[in-house]
């Protein structure tokens, strides 16, 4: 059997067919590998875009609406029960910088952080933290919007 295959590959028609078969097999393997890699890249981009969409719609958008557009403080944002629940559900998506500012703000005052009781000095601190928060939030929103489009 091997003898006949060897004789065929040495013949004139074997010199044409064998390289053609090898080329076809290599082409098929290359196409399959390329399709698998492209599929993984598309899925990765899709997952990244879904994550950015969730960040924008569930966390950054509502924060931006209340704190930046509404010119309110973080405590105003947290005083709304829906915003509070939404924030608790998605706070892991917040950047470290913004999370630090939120933590700093929520540590000020006494009582429930959704309705803090604070002194005038503590209120000034909340306003300063909110100003820093607004600046950082605007930067991150611009960055997320660019990545999303």
Tab-separated table of C-alpha atoms in Angstrom:
chain	number	residue	atom	x	y	z
A	1	UNK	CA	0.000	0.000	0.000
A	2	UNK	CA	2.744	2.449	0.975
A	3	UNK	CA	4.612	1.381	-2.108
A	4	UNK	CA	1.689	2.354	-4.361
A	5	UNK	CA	1.245	5.720	-2.597
A	6	UNK	CA	4.907	6.459	-3.011
A	7	UNK	CA	4.773	5.541	-6.681
A	8	UNK	CA	1.710	7.729	-7.169
A	9	UNK	CA	3.327	10.726	-5.465
A	10	UNK	CA	6.383	10.349	-7.694
A	11	UNK	CA	4.292	10.161	-10.883
A	12	UNK	CA	3.411	13.269	-12.908
A	13	UNK	CA	-0.199	13.461	-11.661
A	14	UNK	CA	0.961	12.813	-8.063
A	15	UNK	CA	3.314	15.789	-8.274
A	16	UNK	CA	0.263	17.961	-8.922
A	17	UNK	CA	-2.373	16.369	-6.672
A	18	UNK	CA	-0.322	15.860	-3.473
A	19	UNK	CA	0.796	19.516	-3.128
A	20	UNK	CA	-2.761	20.617	-3.999
A	21	UNK	CA	-4.175	18.418	-1.209
A	22	UNK	CA	-1.585	19.682	1.271
A	23	UNK	CA	-2.398	23.278	0.298
A	24	UNK	CA	-6.137	22.682	0.657
A	25	UNK	CA	-5.736	21.150	4.120
A	26	UNK	CA	-3.499	24.027	5.264
A	27	UNK	CA	-5.990	26.576	3.856
A	28	UNK	CA	-8.918	24.927	5.651
A	29	UNK	CA	-7.032	24.813	8.957
A	30	UNK	CA	-5.989	28.465	8.550
A	31	UNK	CA	-9.556	29.590	7.825
A	32	UNK	CA	-10.915	27.699	10.829
A	33	UNK	CA	-8.291	29.164	13.168
A	34	UNK	CA	-8.865	32.678	11.777
A	35	UNK	CA	-12.639	32.358	12.277
A	36	UNK	CA	-12.180	31.196	15.864
A	37	UNK	CA	-9.830	34.081	16.652
A	38	UNK	CA	-12.105	36.666	14.999
A	39	UNK	CA	-15.113	35.284	16.871
A	40	UNK	CA	-13.278	35.630	20.195
A	41	UNK	CA	-12.248	39.203	19.343
A	42	UNK	CA	-15.845	40.131	18.441
A	43	UNK	CA	-17.194	38.568	21.631
A	44	UNK	CA	-14.589	40.377	23.706
A	45	UNK	CA	-15.528	43.716	22.121
A	46	UNK	CA	-19.216	42.962	22.614
A	47	UNK	CA	-18.664	42.139	26.300
A	48	UNK	CA	-16.606	45.298	26.795
A	49	UNK	CA	-19.283	47.409	25.130
A	50	UNK	CA	-22.006	45.814	27.291
A	51	UNK	CA	-19.984	46.598	30.414
A	52	UNK	CA	-19.565	50.225	29.364
A	53	UNK	CA	-23.290	50.429	28.578
A	54	UNK	CA	-24.122	49.113	32.053
A	55	UNK	CA	-21.727	51.589	33.651
A	56	UNK	CA	-23.221	54.485	31.723
A	57	UNK	CA	-26.886	53.583	32.105
A	58	UNK	CA	-26.980	52.210	35.638
A	59	UNK	CA	-24.345	54.177	37.522
A	60	UNK	CA	-22.555	57.027	35.789
A	61	UNK	CA	-25.626	58.398	33.984
A	62	UNK	CA	-27.814	58.771	37.088
A	63	UNK	CA	-24.892	60.192	39.081
A	64	UNK	CA	-24.162	62.652	36.288
A	65	UNK	CA	-27.817	63.682	36.053
A	66	UNK	CA	-28.166	64.450	39.745
A	67	UNK	CA	-24.710	65.664	40.720
A	68	UNK	CA	-23.512	67.454	37.578
A	69	UNK	CA	-26.628	68.437	35.631
A	70	UNK	CA	-28.742	69.006	38.723
A	71	UNK	CA	-25.913	70.749	40.587
A	72	UNK	CA	-26.677	68.727	43.699
A	73	UNK	CA	-24.505	67.007	46.273
A	74	UNK	CA	-23.801	63.319	46.600
A	75	UNK	CA	-26.050	63.209	49.652
A	76	UNK	CA	-28.916	64.444	47.476
A	77	UNK	CA	-28.259	61.569	45.093
A	78	UNK	CA	-28.322	59.051	47.936
A	79	UNK	CA	-31.458	60.504	49.508
A	80	UNK	CA	-33.521	59.019	46.652
A	81	UNK	CA	-34.218	55.355	47.457
A	82	UNK	CA	-34.075	54.219	43.795
A	83	UNK	CA	-30.707	55.896	43.284
A	84	UNK	CA	-29.476	54.367	46.519
A	85	UNK	CA	-30.544	50.831	45.499
A	86	UNK	CA	-29.090	51.319	42.020
A	87	UNK	CA	-25.793	52.545	43.453
A	88	UNK	CA	-25.526	49.638	45.896
A	89	UNK	CA	-26.172	47.162	43.048
A	90	UNK	CA	-23.565	48.627	40.727
A	91	UNK	CA	-20.996	50.347	42.943
A	92	UNK	CA	-18.379	47.750	41.976
A	93	UNK	CA	-18.338	49.356	38.516
A	94	UNK	CA	-17.293	52.736	39.910
A	95	UNK	CA	-13.674	53.764	39.431
A	96	UNK	CA	-11.343	53.773	42.436
A	97	UNK	CA	-11.076	57.563	42.367
A	98	UNK	CA	-14.821	58.089	42.442
A	99	UNK	CA	-15.327	55.342	45.020
A	100	UNK	CA	-12.778	57.014	47.287
A	101	UNK	CA	-14.635	60.340	47.022
A	102	UNK	CA	-17.976	58.657	47.717
A	103	UNK	CA	-16.544	56.894	50.761
A	104	UNK	CA	-15.051	60.140	51.999
A	105	UNK	CA	-18.355	61.954	51.574
A	106	UNK	CA	-20.413	59.235	53.230
A	107	UNK	CA	-18.116	59.168	56.254
A	108	UNK	CA	-18.999	62.772	57.085
A	109	UNK	CA	-21.872	63.560	59.420
A	110	UNK	CA	-23.912	61.547	61.844
A	111	UNK	CA	-26.962	59.394	61.372
A	112	UNK	CA	-28.083	57.763	58.166
A	113	UNK	CA	-25.757	58.679	55.297
A	114	UNK	CA	-28.800	59.053	53.057
A	115	UNK	CA	-29.888	61.930	55.307
A	116	UNK	CA	-26.778	63.071	57.179
A	117	UNK	CA	-26.859	65.534	60.009
A	118	UNK	CA	-23.741	67.617	59.780
A	119	UNK	CA	-22.182	70.785	61.083
A	120	UNK	CA	-21.461	73.745	58.790
A	121	UNK	CA	-17.800	72.680	58.584
A	122	UNK	CA	-18.816	69.167	57.586
A	123	UNK	CA	-21.222	70.596	55.010
A	124	UNK	CA	-18.337	72.579	53.474
A	125	UNK	CA	-16.330	69.346	53.273
A	126	UNK	CA	-19.262	67.628	51.535
A	127	UNK	CA	-19.444	70.490	49.030
A	128	UNK	CA	-15.674	70.324	48.395
A	129	UNK	CA	-15.811	66.564	47.907
A	130	UNK	CA	-18.807	66.951	45.598
A	131	UNK	CA	-16.889	69.503	43.493
A	132	UNK	CA	-13.969	67.066	43.133
A	133	UNK	CA	-16.449	64.289	42.380
A	134	UNK	CA	-18.103	66.358	39.619
A	135	UNK	CA	-14.766	67.052	37.946
A	136	UNK	CA	-13.704	63.407	38.045
A	137	UNK	CA	-17.143	62.192	36.937
A	138	UNK	CA	-17.122	64.504	33.906
A	139	UNK	CA	-13.679	63.190	32.867
A	140	UNK	CA	-14.736	59.571	33.236
A	141	UNK	CA	-18.053	60.106	31.442
A	142	UNK	CA	-16.227	61.588	28.446
A	143	UNK	CA	-13.829	58.650	28.411
A	144	UNK	CA	-16.642	56.086	28.651
A	145	UNK	CA	-18.641	57.790	25.899
A	146	UNK	CA	-15.632	57.701	23.578
A	147	UNK	CA	-15.080	54.012	24.288
A	148	UNK	CA	-18.771	53.264	23.773
A	149	UNK	CA	-19.070	54.890	20.351
